[in-house]
Coordinates of C-alpha atoms and ligand atoms in Angstrom, one line a residue:
Chain S
T1 CA 38.2 29.5 18.3
T2 CA 39.7 27.0 20.8
G3 CA 37.8 28.6 23.7
I4 CA 34.4 27.4 22.8
I5 CA 34.9 23.7 22.6
T6 CA 34.1 22.1 25.9
G7 CA 34.7 18.4 25.2
V8 CA 35.7 15.6 22.9
A9 CA 33.4 12.6 22.8
H10 CA 34.0 9.2 21.1
D11 CA 32.1 6.0 20.5
R12 CA 33.8 2.7 19.5
N13 CA 30.6 0.7 19.3
V14 CA 29.8 1.9 15.7
A15 CA 29.0 0.2 12.4
K16 CA 28.2 2.2 9.3
L17 CA 25.9 1.4 6.4
A18 CA 25.4 3.2 3.1
L19 CA 22.7 2.8 0.5
F20 CA 23.9 4.0 -2.9
D21 CA 22.1 5.5 -5.9
V22 CA 18.7 5.7 -4.2
P23 CA 16.1 7.4 -6.3
D24 CA 15.9 11.0 -5.1
R25 CA 12.2 11.4 -4.7
P26 CA 9.9 11.8 -1.7
G27 CA 9.3 8.7 0.4
I28 CA 12.6 7.0 0.0
A29 CA 14.2 8.1 3.3
R30 CA 10.9 7.3 5.0
T31 CA 10.9 3.7 3.7
V32 CA 14.5 3.1 4.7
F33 CA 14.2 4.4 8.3
K34 CA 10.7 3.1 8.9
S35 CA 11.9 -0.4 8.0
L36 CA 14.9 0.0 10.4
A37 CA 12.6 1.3 13.2
S38 CA 10.2 -1.6 12.7
Q39 CA 13.1 -3.9 13.8
D40 CA 13.9 -1.6 16.7
I41 CA 17.2 -0.7 15.3
N42 CA 18.6 2.4 17.0
V43 CA 20.1 4.7 14.3
D44 CA 22.7 7.2 15.5
M45 CA 24.0 9.4 12.6
I46 CA 22.0 9.8 9.4
V47 CA 23.9 11.5 6.7
Q48 CA 22.7 12.5 3.2
S49 CA 24.7 14.8 1.1
A50 CA 23.4 16.6 -2.1
N51 CA 22.1 14.6 -4.9
R52 CA 23.6 13.8 -8.3
N53 CA 21.6 13.0 -11.4
E54 CA 18.3 12.3 -9.6
H55 CA 19.9 9.9 -7.2
N56 CA 21.5 10.2 -3.8
D57 CA 23.3 8.1 -1.2
I58 CA 22.2 7.7 2.4
S59 CA 24.6 6.6 5.1
F60 CA 23.9 5.9 8.7
T61 CA 25.5 4.5 11.8
I62 CA 24.2 2.0 14.4
T63 CA 25.8 -0.1 17.1
R64 CA 27.8 -3.1 16.1
N65 CA 25.4 -5.6 17.7
D66 CA 22.6 -4.3 15.5
L67 CA 24.5 -4.8 12.3
P68 CA 23.3 -8.4 11.5
R69 CA 19.6 -7.2 11.8
A70 CA 20.2 -4.0 10.0
L71 CA 21.8 -5.8 7.1
K72 CA 18.7 -8.0 6.8
V73 CA 16.6 -4.9 6.6
V74 CA 18.9 -3.2 4.1
E75 CA 19.1 -6.3 1.9
R76 CA 15.4 -6.2 1.5
V77 CA 14.8 -2.5 1.4
Y78 CA 17.4 -1.5 -1.1
Q79 CA 15.7 -3.6 -3.8
E80 CA 12.3 -2.3 -2.7
I81 CA 13.3 1.3 -3.3
G82 CA 15.4 0.6 -6.4
A83 CA 18.7 1.6 -5.0
G84 CA 21.9 0.6 -6.7
G85 CA 23.4 -1.3 -3.8
F86 CA 24.7 -0.9 -0.3
T87 CA 27.9 -1.2 1.7
H88 CA 28.7 -1.6 5.4
G89 CA 31.7 -1.5 7.7
E90 CA 32.4 -2.4 11.2
N91 CA 36.0 -1.1 11.7
V92 CA 34.8 2.4 12.4
A93 CA 34.4 4.7 15.3
K94 CA 32.9 8.1 15.9
V95 CA 34.7 11.1 17.4
S96 CA 33.0 14.5 18.1
I97 CA 33.9 17.9 19.3
V98 CA 31.2 19.5 21.5
G99 CA 30.8 23.1 22.3
A100 CA 28.4 26.1 22.4
G101 CA 27.9 28.6 19.7
M102 CA 29.9 26.8 17.0
Q103 CA 27.8 28.1 14.2
S104 CA 29.0 31.6 14.8
N105 CA 32.6 30.6 14.9
P106 CA 33.9 29.9 11.4
G107 CA 36.7 27.5 11.4
V108 CA 35.9 25.3 14.4
A109 CA 35.0 22.4 12.2
A110 CA 38.0 23.2 10.0
D111 CA 40.2 23.0 13.1
M112 CA 38.9 19.6 13.9
F113 CA 39.5 18.4 10.3
E114 CA 43.0 19.9 10.4
A115 CA 43.8 18.1 13.6
L116 CA 42.8 14.8 12.1
A117 CA 44.6 15.6 8.8
D118 CA 47.8 16.3 10.7
E119 CA 47.6 12.8 12.1
D120 CA 46.9 11.4 8.6
I121 CA 43.5 10.2 9.8
N122 CA 40.9 9.8 7.0
I123 CA 37.5 11.2 7.7
E124 CA 34.8 8.8 6.4
M125 CA 31.6 10.6 7.4
I126 CA 30.7 14.0 8.7
S127 CA 27.6 15.3 10.5
T128 CA 27.1 18.5 12.3
S129 CA 24.8 20.4 14.6
E130 CA 25.2 23.8 16.2
I131 CA 26.8 22.2 19.2
K132 CA 28.6 19.2 17.8
V133 CA 30.8 18.2 14.8
S134 CA 31.0 14.4 14.5
C135 CA 33.4 12.4 12.3
V136 CA 33.5 8.7 11.5
V137 CA 37.0 7.4 11.2
Q138 CA 38.7 4.0 11.1
S139 CA 38.6 2.2 14.5
Q140 CA 42.4 2.0 14.6
D141 CA 42.6 5.8 14.5
I142 CA 40.2 6.6 17.3
E143 CA 42.8 6.9 20.2
R144 CA 45.0 9.2 18.2
A145 CA 41.9 11.2 17.0
V146 CA 40.8 11.8 20.6
Q147 CA 44.3 12.7 21.7
I148 CA 44.9 15.1 18.9
L149 CA 41.6 16.8 19.4
H150 CA 42.2 17.3 23.1
Q151 CA 45.5 18.9 22.2
K152 CA 44.1 21.0 19.3
F153 CA 41.3 22.5 21.5
K154 CA 43.5 22.8 24.6
L155 CA 41.4 20.4 26.6
D156 CA 44.4 18.4 27.7
Q157 CA 45.6 21.2 30.1
V158 CA 44.7 21.5 33.8
Chain U
T1 CA 7.7 8.5 19.9
T2 CA 5.8 11.8 19.6
G3 CA 6.3 12.7 23.2
I4 CA 10.0 13.5 23.1
I5 CA 10.1 16.1 20.3
T6 CA 9.9 19.5 21.9
G7 CA 10.1 21.8 18.9
V8 CA 10.3 22.4 15.1
A9 CA 12.9 24.9 13.9
H10 CA 13.4 26.3 10.5
D11 CA 15.7 28.6 8.6
R12 CA 15.0 30.2 5.3
N13 CA 18.3 32.0 4.9
V14 CA 20.0 29.0 3.5
A15 CA 22.2 28.2 0.4
K16 CA 23.7 24.8 -0.2
L17 CA 27.0 23.9 -1.9
A18 CA 28.4 20.5 -2.8
L19 CA 31.8 19.4 -3.9
F20 CA 31.7 16.2 -6.0
D21 CA 34.2 13.4 -6.4
V22 CA 36.8 14.8 -4.0
P23 CA 39.7 12.4 -3.4
D24 CA 39.0 10.5 -0.2
R25 CA 42.2 11.0 1.6
P26 CA 43.3 12.9 4.7
G27 CA 43.5 16.7 4.4
I28 CA 40.8 17.3 1.9
A29 CA 38.1 18.3 4.3
R30 CA 40.6 20.5 6.1
T31 CA 41.6 22.3 2.9
V32 CA 38.0 23.0 2.0
F33 CA 36.8 24.3 5.3
K34 CA 40.0 26.2 6.2
S35 CA 39.6 28.1 2.9
L36 CA 36.0 28.9 3.8
A37 CA 37.0 30.0 7.3
S38 CA 39.8 32.2 5.9
Q39 CA 37.0 34.2 4.2
D40 CA 35.0 34.3 7.5
I41 CA 32.2 32.3 5.9
N42 CA 30.0 30.8 8.6
V43 CA 29.2 27.2 7.7
D44 CA 26.1 25.6 9.2
M45 CA 25.5 22.0 8.2
I46 CA 28.5 19.9 6.9
V47 CA 27.4 16.6 5.5
Q48 CA 29.6 13.8 4.1
S49 CA 28.2 10.4 3.5
A50 CA 30.2 7.2 2.9
N51 CA 32.7 7.1 0.0
R52 CA 32.6 5.4 -3.3
N53 CA 35.6 4.3 -5.2
E54 CA 38.1 6.4 -3.3
H55 CA 36.1 9.5 -3.8
N56 CA 33.5 11.2 -1.8
D57 CA 31.1 14.2 -1.9
I58 CA 31.0 17.0 0.7
S59 CA 28.0 19.2 1.0
F60 CA 27.5 22.2 3.3
T61 CA 25.1 25.0 3.9
I62 CA 25.7 28.7 4.5
T63 CA 23.6 31.9 4.6
R64 CA 22.5 33.2 1.2
N65 CA 24.4 36.5 1.5
D66 CA 27.6 34.5 1.9
L67 CA 27.0 32.5 -1.3
P68 CA 29.0 34.8 -3.7
R69 CA 32.0 34.7 -1.5
A70 CA 31.7 31.0 -0.9
L71 CA 31.5 30.3 -4.6
K72 CA 34.7 32.2 -5.1
V73 CA 36.4 30.0 -2.6
V74 CA 34.9 26.8 -4.0
E75 CA 35.8 27.7 -7.6
R76 CA 39.4 27.9 -6.5
V77 CA 39.5 25.1 -4.0
Y78 CA 37.8 22.4 -6.0
Q79 CA 40.6 22.5 -8.6
E80 CA 43.2 22.6 -5.8
I81 CA 42.0 19.4 -4.3
G82 CA 41.3 17.6 -7.6
A83 CA 37.5 17.4 -7.1
G84 CA 35.3 16.6 -10.1
G85 CA 33.2 19.7 -9.7
F86 CA 30.7 21.5 -7.5
T87 CA 27.0 22.5 -7.5
H88 CA 25.1 25.1 -5.5
G89 CA 21.5 26.0 -4.8
E90 CA 19.7 29.0 -3.2
N91 CA 16.1 27.9 -3.3
V92 CA 16.5 25.8 -0.2
A93 CA 15.6 26.0 3.4
K94 CA 16.3 23.9 6.5
V95 CA 13.8 22.3 8.9
S96 CA 14.6 20.5 12.1
I97 CA 12.9 18.6 14.8
V98 CA 14.4 19.1 18.2
G99 CA 14.1 16.9 21.2
A100 CA 15.9 15.0 24.0
G101 CA 17.0 11.4 23.9
M102 CA 16.3 10.8 20.3
Q103 CA 19.0 8.3 19.9
S104 CA 17.3 5.9 22.2
N105 CA 14.0 6.3 20.3
P106 CA 14.1 4.4 17.0
G107 CA 11.8 5.9 14.5
V108 CA 11.8 9.6 15.5
A109 CA 13.8 10.5 12.4
A110 CA 11.6 8.0 10.4
D111 CA 8.5 9.8 11.6
M112 CA 10.0 13.1 10.4
F113 CA 10.8 11.6 7.0
E114 CA 7.3 10.1 6.8
A115 CA 5.6 13.4 7.6
L116 CA 7.6 15.1 4.8
A117 CA 6.9 12.2 2.4
D118 CA 3.2 12.4 3.1
E119 CA 3.3 16.0 1.8
D120 CA 5.4 14.9 -1.2
I121 CA 8.3 17.0 0.0
N122 CA 11.7 15.9 -1.2
I123 CA 14.5 15.7 1.3
E124 CA 17.7 17.1 -0.2
M125 CA 20.2 16.8 2.7
I126 CA 20.0 15.1 6.1
S127 CA 22.2 15.7 9.2
T128 CA 21.5 14.5 12.7
S129 CA 22.7 14.8 16.3
E130 CA 21.3 13.2 19.5
I131 CA 18.9 16.1 19.9
K132 CA 18.2 17.2 16.4
V133 CA 17.3 15.9 12.9
S134 CA 17.8 18.5 10.2
C135 CA 16.6 18.3 6.6
V136 CA 17.2 20.6 3.7
V137 CA 14.2 20.9 1.4
Q138 CA 13.1 23.3 -1.4
S139 CA 12.2 26.8 -0.2
Q140 CA 8.7 26.5 -1.6
D141 CA 8.1 23.5 0.7
I142 CA 9.2 25.0 4.0
E143 CA 5.8 26.3 5.3
R144 CA 4.1 23.0 4.6
A145 CA 7.1 21.2 6.1
V146 CA 6.9 23.1 9.4
Q147 CA 3.2 22.7 9.5
I148 CA 3.2 18.9 8.9
L149 CA 5.9 18.4 11.5
H150 CA 4.0 20.3 14.1
Q151 CA 1.0 18.1 13.4
K152 CA 3.1 14.8 13.3
F153 CA 4.7 15.5 16.6
K154 CA 1.5 17.0 18.2
L155 CA 3.1 20.4 18.8
D156 CA 0.1 22.1 17.3
Q157 CA -2.1 21.4 20.3
V158 CA -2.6 23.6 23.3
Ligands
LIG1 C1 17.0 10.5 -1.1 C2 15.8 10.6 -0.2 O1 16.2 11.4 1.0 C3 14.7 11.3 -0.9 N1 15.0 12.6 -1.4 C4 13.5 11.4 0.1 O2 13.0 12.4 0.2 O3 13.1 10.5 0.7
LIG2 C1 36.6 13.4 1.8 C2 37.4 14.0 3.0 O1 36.6 14.1 4.1 C3 38.6 13.2 3.3 N1 38.3 11.8 3.6 C4 39.4 13.9 4.4 O2 39.7 13.2 5.4 O3 39.6 15.0 4.4

């Protein structure tokens, strides 16, 4: 599976926010992200896993400079939608593997997770597309994460 | 923002699984997805939101024909990693908007969520990349979802 990954990307200018226990009904995601867009906040990753007990959590990432404004939006919106609360973090970074045809290659994402696990790097958020697997990790882990992924996918060879 | 979306994609051959309350420490994601890969199960979306109380949930989607085998893996693995449990669903489908430069256009994802909300369609899972926003919805909602997204992003005009 190493042959299909063509690059490792990373982004240090990342902050994460998460709304917890949002009611799992139509219109909630719209309200959150329309409110953020109305303040011109650029959202990068949006991640929502499966629900539990008619509630769900929604996480997203933005640039660090947008965090103060995003927090103002979230402080207002979480009450408006009846969410349980929210958290945020700034000491995070994003690392991704990029390649073609990943969906027909079981184990590529698993290899990425294994590389990070071998370095004892905790994976905080995960989002995927057919050509990209992105993980949010702690900022202090980003250099090692990029390095181990280059090694894992043999991108460190000339 | 409507100008930058170039297409709406959908997939009906989708099943979703979610592991709940997995310990949030290095190696857990690796164990789950290495086990799935060892059974040649192709995983499409992998979604993990922010943690709560040192635990997290991990959801993923596969094709429906792989569900029996994936369930066997998950039944074994969830105990191995000390997760609280797992759920699965087959009456789901995936719909995505595809376009260039979405990350520099606040509100594109919000527009997608708004279109679905206007049709009273509940969004079960969300995953994004720079060129794609994907939502998992109930199977019975997929036709209306595709239709409303074509309308929202003016892709239904010749
Ligand atoms: C949780 C949130 O995504 C909700 N299900 C919605 O459709 O907006
Ligand atoms: C929850 C799971 O992703 C864990 N944090 C890991 O790194 O494997």
